[in-house]
Short mmCIF file of C-alpha atoms and ligand atoms in Angstrom, two decimals:
data_model
loop_
_atom_site.label_atom_id
_atom_site.label_comp_id
_atom_site.label_asym_id
_atom_site.label_seq_id
_atom_site.Cartn_x
_atom_site.Cartn_y
_atom_site.Cartn_z
CA UNK X 1294 -0.01 0.04 -0.11
CA UNK X 1295 1.31 3.47 -0.89
CA UNK X 1296 1.45 6.05 1.83
CA UNK X 1297 2.35 9.69 2.05
CA UNK X 1298 4.93 10.04 4.79
CA UNK X 1299 6.06 13.25 6.36
CA UNK X 1300 9.89 12.89 6.83
CA UNK X 1301 11.13 15.42 9.14
CA UNK X 1302 14.76 15.98 8.71
CA UNK X 1303 14.48 14.46 5.21
CA UNK X 1304 17.31 16.86 3.95
CA UNK X 1305 19.72 15.13 6.27
CA UNK X 1306 22.02 12.14 6.05
CA UNK X 1307 19.67 9.35 7.12
CA UNK X 1308 16.53 10.99 6.27
CA UNK X 1309 17.51 11.83 2.67
CA UNK X 1310 18.46 7.93 2.24
CA UNK X 1311 15.06 7.15 3.74
CA UNK X 1312 13.11 9.28 1.17
CA UNK X 1313 14.95 7.53 -1.62
CA UNK X 1314 13.90 4.19 -0.13
CA UNK X 1315 10.49 5.20 0.57
CA UNK X 1316 10.10 6.31 -3.11
CA UNK X 1317 11.62 2.98 -4.32
CA UNK X 1318 8.92 1.21 -2.19
CA UNK X 1319 6.20 3.31 -3.98
CA UNK X 1320 5.62 5.75 -1.21
CA UNK X 1321 5.59 9.55 -1.41
CA UNK X 1322 8.13 11.16 1.07
CA UNK X 1323 7.18 14.80 1.88
CA UNK X 1324 10.37 16.19 3.45
CA UNK X 1325 9.79 18.58 6.37
CA UNK X 1326 13.13 20.28 7.31
CA UNK X 1327 14.13 23.90 8.54
CA UNK X 1328 17.43 23.23 6.59
CA UNK X 1329 19.49 24.28 9.52
CA UNK X 1330 21.74 21.24 9.12
CA UNK X 1331 19.93 19.59 6.25
CA UNK X 1332 20.68 20.14 2.50
CA UNK X 1333 18.20 21.39 -0.05
CA UNK X 1334 19.84 19.30 -2.88
CA UNK X 1335 19.45 16.15 -0.96
CA UNK X 1336 15.65 16.49 -1.13
CA UNK X 1337 15.00 14.59 -4.59
CA UNK X 1338 12.33 12.18 -4.21
CA UNK X 1339 9.21 14.32 -3.17
CA UNK X 1340 8.41 17.87 -2.12
CA UNK X 1341 10.28 19.96 0.51
CA UNK X 1342 8.24 21.82 3.05
CA UNK X 1343 10.56 24.28 4.88
CA UNK X 1344 9.63 24.44 8.52
CA UNK X 1345 10.53 23.76 12.24
CA UNK X 1346 9.29 20.60 14.04
CA UNK X 1347 8.70 23.08 16.93
CA UNK X 1348 6.06 25.06 14.96
CA UNK X 1349 2.83 23.06 15.81
CA UNK X 1350 0.61 24.99 13.45
CA UNK X 1351 3.19 24.62 10.53
CA UNK X 1352 3.70 20.82 11.17
CA UNK X 1353 -0.24 20.44 11.23
CA UNK X 1354 -0.69 22.39 8.18
CA UNK X 1355 1.97 20.14 6.32
CA UNK X 1356 0.35 17.00 7.54
CA UNK X 1357 -3.18 18.11 6.33
CA UNK X 1358 -2.02 19.67 3.08
CA UNK X 1359 -0.25 16.52 2.04
CA UNK X 1360 -2.74 13.99 3.26
CA UNK X 1361 -0.14 12.27 5.30
CA UNK X 1362 -0.68 8.95 6.87
CA UNK X 1363 2.60 8.38 9.01
CA UNK X 1364 5.56 10.22 10.16
CA UNK X 1365 9.30 9.37 10.05
CA UNK X 1366 11.05 11.56 12.41
CA UNK X 1367 14.84 12.19 11.77
CA UNK X 1368 15.05 15.97 12.56
CA UNK X 1369 17.30 16.32 15.69
CA UNK X 1370 20.48 17.44 16.59
CA UNK X 1371 22.99 14.47 16.92
CA UNK X 1372 26.46 15.70 18.08
CA UNK X 1373 27.30 13.89 21.41
CA UNK X 1374 30.01 16.52 22.29
CA UNK X 1375 27.77 19.33 21.56
CA UNK X 1376 25.22 18.10 23.59
CA UNK X 1377 27.44 18.17 26.40
CA UNK X 1378 28.29 21.71 26.12
CA UNK X 1379 24.92 22.99 25.12
CA UNK X 1380 22.36 20.59 26.52
CA UNK X 1381 19.55 23.37 26.26
CA UNK X 1382 19.99 23.15 22.56
CA UNK X 1383 19.46 19.51 22.49
CA UNK X 1384 16.58 19.49 25.05
CA UNK X 1385 14.84 22.29 23.09
CA UNK X 1386 15.21 20.61 19.68
CA UNK X 1387 15.10 17.07 20.32
CA UNK X 1388 12.55 16.85 23.21
CA UNK X 1389 10.43 19.89 22.94
CA UNK X 1390 10.64 19.97 19.17
CA UNK X 1391 9.61 16.21 19.09
CA UNK X 1392 6.54 16.82 21.66
CA UNK X 1393 5.43 19.58 19.54
CA UNK X 1394 5.66 17.36 16.42
CA UNK X 1395 3.38 14.78 18.48
CA UNK X 1396 0.95 17.44 19.28
CA UNK X 1397 0.58 18.33 15.70
CA UNK X 1398 0.05 14.68 14.90
CA UNK X 1399 -2.77 14.51 17.56
CA UNK X 1400 -4.21 17.74 16.20
CA UNK X 1401 -4.61 15.99 12.71
CA UNK X 1402 -5.34 12.44 13.75
CA UNK X 1403 -1.94 11.02 12.38
CA UNK X 1404 -1.34 7.96 14.54
CA UNK X 1405 1.99 6.32 13.37
CA UNK X 1406 5.47 7.30 13.82
CA UNK X 1407 8.77 5.70 13.12
CA UNK X 1408 11.33 7.29 15.46
CA UNK X 1409 15.16 7.86 15.00
CA UNK X 1410 16.59 6.61 18.30
CA UNK X 1411 20.06 5.51 19.17
CA UNK X 1412 22.45 3.11 20.84
CA UNK X 1413 23.48 6.14 23.00
CA UNK X 1414 20.25 5.39 25.01
CA UNK X 1415 22.33 2.37 26.28
CA UNK X 1416 25.09 4.45 27.70
CA UNK X 1417 27.90 2.15 28.91
CA UNK X 1418 26.50 -1.32 28.55
CA UNK X 1419 27.93 -3.91 30.83
CA UNK X 1420 27.68 -6.75 28.43
CA UNK X 1421 27.41 -7.13 24.66
CA UNK X 1422 25.69 -7.78 22.30
CA UNK X 1423 23.18 -5.47 23.49
CA UNK X 1424 19.54 -6.38 23.60
CA UNK X 1425 16.62 -4.16 23.54
CA UNK X 1426 15.80 -5.27 27.00
CA UNK X 1427 18.90 -4.12 28.65
CA UNK X 1428 19.06 -1.08 30.81
CA UNK X 1429 19.08 2.24 29.23
CA UNK X 1430 21.36 4.66 31.10
CA UNK X 1431 22.46 7.47 28.78
CA UNK X 1432 25.90 9.08 29.57
CA UNK X 1433 25.18 12.21 27.56
CA UNK X 1434 22.52 14.84 26.89
CA UNK X 1435 21.95 13.45 23.37
CA UNK X 1436 21.13 10.05 24.67
CA UNK X 1437 19.10 11.50 27.41
CA UNK X 1438 16.90 13.45 24.88
CA UNK X 1439 16.37 10.35 22.78
CA UNK X 1440 15.37 8.20 25.61
CA UNK X 1441 13.11 10.82 26.77
CA UNK X 1442 11.19 10.63 23.60
CA UNK X 1443 11.15 6.83 23.60
CA UNK X 1444 9.42 6.98 27.05
CA UNK X 1445 6.98 9.65 25.89
CA UNK X 1446 6.07 7.57 23.10
CA UNK X 1447 5.16 4.71 25.37
CA UNK X 1448 2.79 7.04 27.29
CA UNK X 1449 1.39 8.80 24.22
CA UNK X 1450 0.60 5.21 22.96
CA UNK X 1451 -1.23 4.24 26.06
CA UNK X 1452 -3.17 7.56 26.36
CA UNK X 1453 -3.83 8.56 22.74
CA UNK X 1454 -3.43 5.63 20.60
CA UNK X 1455 -0.24 6.66 18.96
CA UNK X 1456 1.65 3.79 17.47
CA UNK X 1457 5.28 3.95 17.19
CA UNK X 1458 8.61 2.09 16.18
CA UNK X 1459 11.81 3.60 17.83
CA UNK X 1460 14.76 2.33 15.98
CA UNK X 1461 17.97 2.34 17.96
CA UNK X 1462 20.68 2.92 15.27
CA UNK X 1463 24.20 1.65 15.87
CA UNK X 1464 26.92 3.41 13.92
CA UNK X 1465 25.37 4.80 10.65
CA UNK X 1466 28.00 4.68 7.93
CA UNK X 1467 28.34 4.52 4.03
CA UNK X 1468 26.44 6.30 1.34
CA UNK X 1469 23.93 5.60 -1.20
CA UNK X 1470 25.30 2.92 -3.70
CA UNK X 1471 23.89 5.06 -6.54
CA UNK X 1472 26.09 7.89 -5.52
CA UNK X 1473 23.06 10.29 -5.39
CA UNK X 1474 23.31 11.32 -1.90
CA UNK X 1475 25.82 10.87 1.09
CA UNK X 1476 27.05 12.04 4.45
CA UNK X 1477 27.62 15.69 4.68
CA UNK X 1478 28.11 16.85 8.32
CA UNK X 1479 29.45 20.26 9.22
CA UNK X 1480 31.49 19.76 11.07
CA UNK X 1481 32.31 16.28 10.26
CA UNK X 1482 33.14 14.29 13.37
CA UNK X 1483 32.68 10.60 12.32
CA UNK X 1484 35.51 8.16 11.94
CA UNK X 1485 35.03 6.72 8.43
CA UNK X 1486 34.74 10.00 6.56
CA UNK X 1487 37.36 11.68 8.55
CA UNK X 1488 39.68 8.60 7.89
CA UNK X 1489 39.00 8.77 4.31
CA UNK X 1490 39.95 12.43 4.07
CA UNK X 1491 43.10 11.75 5.77
CA UNK X 1492 43.91 9.10 3.31
CA UNK X 1493 42.99 11.23 0.32
CA UNK X 1494 44.90 14.38 1.47
CA UNK X 1495 41.80 16.44 2.05
CA UNK X 1496 42.01 16.39 5.86
CA UNK X 1497 44.49 16.11 8.91
CA UNK X 1498 45.83 12.86 10.22
CA UNK X 1499 43.18 10.81 11.73
CA UNK X 1500 43.29 10.92 15.46
CA UNK X 1501 42.96 7.49 17.05
CA UNK X 1502 40.70 8.12 20.17
CA UNK X 1503 42.12 5.59 22.86
CA UNK X 1504 44.68 2.78 22.12
CA UNK X 1505 44.35 1.34 25.72
CA UNK X 1506 40.81 -0.03 25.48
CA UNK X 1507 40.25 -3.63 26.72
CA UNK X 1508 39.81 -4.92 22.95
CA UNK X 1509 42.08 -7.19 21.06
CA UNK X 1510 43.82 -4.04 19.23
CA UNK X 1511 43.23 -1.59 22.18
CA UNK X 1512 41.07 0.63 19.97
CA UNK X 1513 37.18 0.87 20.38
CA UNK X 1514 34.81 -1.22 18.57
CA UNK X 1515 31.63 -0.36 17.05
CA UNK X 1516 28.82 -1.98 14.91
CA UNK X 1517 28.60 -0.11 11.57
CA UNK X 1518 25.59 -0.13 9.65
CA UNK X 1519 25.08 0.94 6.22
CA UNK X 1520 22.78 3.96 5.82
CA UNK X 1521 20.78 2.15 2.89
CA UNK X 1522 20.05 -0.71 5.51
CA UNK X 1523 18.74 1.74 8.02
CA UNK X 1524 16.64 3.37 5.43
CA UNK X 1525 15.15 0.05 4.33
CA UNK X 1526 14.46 -0.63 7.95
CA UNK X 1527 12.52 2.58 8.12
CA UNK X 1528 10.36 1.31 5.34
CA UNK X 1529 9.86 -1.88 6.95
CA UNK X 1530 8.84 -0.24 10.25
CA UNK X 1531 6.23 1.78 8.21
CA UNK X 1532 4.79 -1.53 6.81
CA UNK X 1533 4.72 -2.98 10.24
CA UNK X 1534 2.69 -0.22 11.67
CA UNK X 1535 0.30 0.10 8.83
CA UNK X 1536 -0.48 -3.70 9.29
CA UNK X 1537 -1.36 -2.87 12.91
CA UNK X 1538 1.88 -3.70 14.68
CA UNK X 1539 2.20 -2.74 18.28
CA UNK X 1540 4.52 0.04 19.43
CA UNK X 1541 8.11 -1.37 19.79
CA UNK X 1542 11.84 -0.37 20.09
CA UNK X 1543 14.27 -2.16 17.94
CA UNK X 1544 18.22 -2.28 17.47
CA UNK X 1545 19.39 -1.62 14.08
CA UNK X 1546 22.84 -3.09 13.70
CA UNK X 1547 24.73 -6.09 12.20
CA UNK X 1548 25.91 -7.93 15.25
CA UNK X 1549 29.58 -7.69 14.19
CA UNK X 1550 31.80 -4.95 15.34
CA UNK X 1551 35.01 -3.45 13.89
CA UNK X 1552 37.91 -1.64 15.71
CA UNK X 1553 39.14 2.01 14.88
CA UNK X 1554 42.29 0.22 13.50
CA UNK X 1555 40.34 -2.34 11.39
CA UNK X 1556 38.43 0.70 9.98
CA UNK X 1557 41.69 2.38 9.16
CA UNK X 1558 42.87 -0.72 7.53
CA UNK X 1559 39.83 -1.15 5.30
CA UNK X 1560 40.39 2.54 4.25
CA UNK X 1561 43.94 2.00 3.34
CA UNK X 1562 42.96 -0.85 1.28
CA UNK X 1563 39.97 0.87 -0.47
CA UNK X 1564 41.78 4.13 -1.22
CA UNK X 1565 45.04 2.39 -1.96
CA UNK X 1566 46.92 4.85 0.17
CA UNK X 1567 48.36 4.79 3.85
CA UNK X 1568 46.32 6.73 6.29
CA UNK X 1569 48.20 9.28 8.10
CA UNK X 1570 47.33 8.87 11.78
CA UNK X 1571 48.29 9.69 15.43
CA UNK X 1572 47.25 8.12 18.68
CA UNK X 1573 45.21 10.44 20.99
CA UNK X 1574 43.54 10.03 24.33
CA UNK X 1575 40.11 8.47 24.63
CA UNK X 1576 37.14 10.65 23.89
CA UNK X 1577 35.11 11.31 26.99
CA UNK X 1578 32.04 9.02 27.33
CA UNK X 1579 33.14 6.58 24.51
CA UNK X 1580 32.48 2.82 25.68
CA UNK X 1581 35.26 0.33 24.57
CA UNK X 1582 32.68 -1.92 22.58
CA UNK X 1583 29.17 -1.32 21.18
CA UNK X 1584 27.54 -4.21 19.33
CA UNK X 1585 24.09 -5.09 19.15
CA UNK X 1586 21.94 -8.12 18.77
CA UNK X 1587 20.02 -7.31 15.78
CA UNK X 1588 17.69 -10.35 16.07
CA UNK X 1589 14.49 -8.57 17.09
CA UNK X 1590 14.52 -6.39 13.82
CA UNK X 1591 14.43 -9.64 11.89
CA UNK X 1592 11.63 -11.33 13.93
CA UNK X 1593 9.53 -8.08 14.10
CA UNK X 1594 10.16 -6.30 10.89
CA UNK X 1595 11.70 -9.07 8.65
CA UNK X 1596 14.87 -6.91 8.46
CA UNK X 1597 18.44 -7.73 8.45
CA UNK X 1598 21.46 -5.75 7.17
CA UNK X 1599 22.37 -6.47 3.54
CA UNK X 1600 24.93 -3.90 2.58
CA UNK X 1601 26.70 -3.35 5.75
CA UNK X 1602 29.71 -5.34 5.10
CA UNK X 1603 32.81 -3.10 5.92
CA UNK X 1604 33.87 -3.28 2.18
CA UNK X 1605 30.63 -1.71 0.68
CA UNK X 1606 30.44 0.65 3.67
CA UNK X 1607 33.97 2.00 2.88
CA UNK X 1608 33.68 1.89 -0.87
CA UNK X 1609 30.31 3.89 -1.01
CA UNK X 1610 31.74 6.42 1.51
CA UNK X 1611 35.10 6.59 -0.52
CA UNK X 1612 33.24 7.27 -3.79
CA UNK X 1613 31.13 10.04 -2.00
CA UNK X 1614 34.13 11.85 -0.44
CA UNK X 1615 35.90 11.88 -3.89
CA UNK X 1616 32.77 13.14 -5.73
CA UNK X 1617 32.33 15.83 -3.12
CA UNK X 1618 36.01 16.99 -3.33
CA UNK X 1619 35.96 16.95 -7.01
CA UNK X 1620 32.86 19.10 -7.15
CA UNK X 1621 34.22 21.54 -4.78
CA UNK X 1622 37.31 21.91 -6.89
CA UNK X 1623 39.64 21.16 -4.00
CA UNK X 1624 43.16 20.42 -4.77
CA UNK X 1625 43.92 16.72 -4.77
CA UNK X 1626 47.21 15.08 -3.88
N1 UDP G 2353 37.01 7.78 16.50
C1 UDP G 2353 38.22 8.01 16.48
N2 UDP G 2353 38.63 9.30 15.77
C2 UDP G 2353 37.77 10.27 15.40
C3 UDP G 2353 36.50 9.97 15.32
C4 UDP G 2353 36.12 8.77 15.93
O1 UDP G 2353 39.02 7.23 16.89
O2 UDP G 2353 38.44 11.33 14.64
C5 UDP G 2353 36.39 6.74 17.08
C6 UDP G 2353 35.49 6.84 18.26
O3 UDP G 2353 36.15 7.04 19.44
C7 UDP G 2353 34.68 5.61 18.28
C8 UDP G 2353 34.42 5.38 16.98
O4 UDP G 2353 35.83 5.98 16.17
O5 UDP G 2353 35.19 4.51 18.97
C9 UDP G 2353 33.32 5.77 16.13
O6 UDP G 2353 33.16 7.22 16.37
P1 UDP G 2353 32.23 8.03 15.65
O7 UDP G 2353 32.34 9.37 16.15
O8 UDP G 2353 32.16 7.84 14.07
O9 UDP G 2353 30.68 7.56 16.03
P2 UDP G 2353 30.08 7.32 17.48
O10 UDP G 2353 30.45 5.98 18.06
O11 UDP G 2353 30.58 8.33 18.31
O12 UDP G 2353 28.76 7.45 17.30
#
């Protein structure tokens, strides 16, 4: 069944890939984005409504005007470090903004939402792989704001009949295999794009944050998931809710982790160049290992990662970085 879906943050990294996946599945994505961190040129598979999720009347108007059946909510700030230095920004945008969006949904009778949550809601897990039933104890404001909304969704479901799937992403990585959209953060803080830029000579040497972790090579291990796999999971969650599925929270991950040094090795191989690097102290609040058990997503949504092998992740991210820098006319070496 084809649906019109309001995609908040549809001009961002994961949101734009979700729009492409929605269109490929026969749905109509209506991007709702204030373009504060999103990119107009990433909106290519449906209309763009410029607006803020904190503007209840504007969201309600967009929901009505487009005959929206469901919402995918990506619009949020997502820098862990920034959330620590400016928590007010994060509470205002991620919590108040989302609650306002939920009000607008209630105003217009839209009752289904797929919500971008995060592994940061688990904090420093005592054991891995992480299951959805494990305690959620965030260690930064970013994770707190996402957990606050997960909890609100539960109560809004009981009181107002809102149904939701909260998707707890592990490390989103890679870019559209078709090369149409990619990862474009400003500033970029993520390991894979920064390592690629170091290899290509477009950025400084990569700083390895911590070499004394209790892991086989001493560097931190993460469960990297290809952004196209994330996008497909959102489409599956939409279908699950449309078929009457009950509210749930689900990990999106592969169940396999890679260390920082393994990522650097994969980039070295893909780029065919050594990666300039330096060892640095641990980054505050970074757990040694974050690996999820993804089996609930398979049981509930019929989803499992298809494109998240490290080679595909690094290859698609490399192609995107090269294209970005060629387009910008930056010197290459
Ligand atoms: N990392 C690193 N150097 C960097 C950026 C990240 O060593 O310049 C490490 C970071 O400590 C973590 C992993 O790479 O262990 C992934 O970090 P990223 O910021 O990409 O994602 P996060 O896990 O913070 O969501």
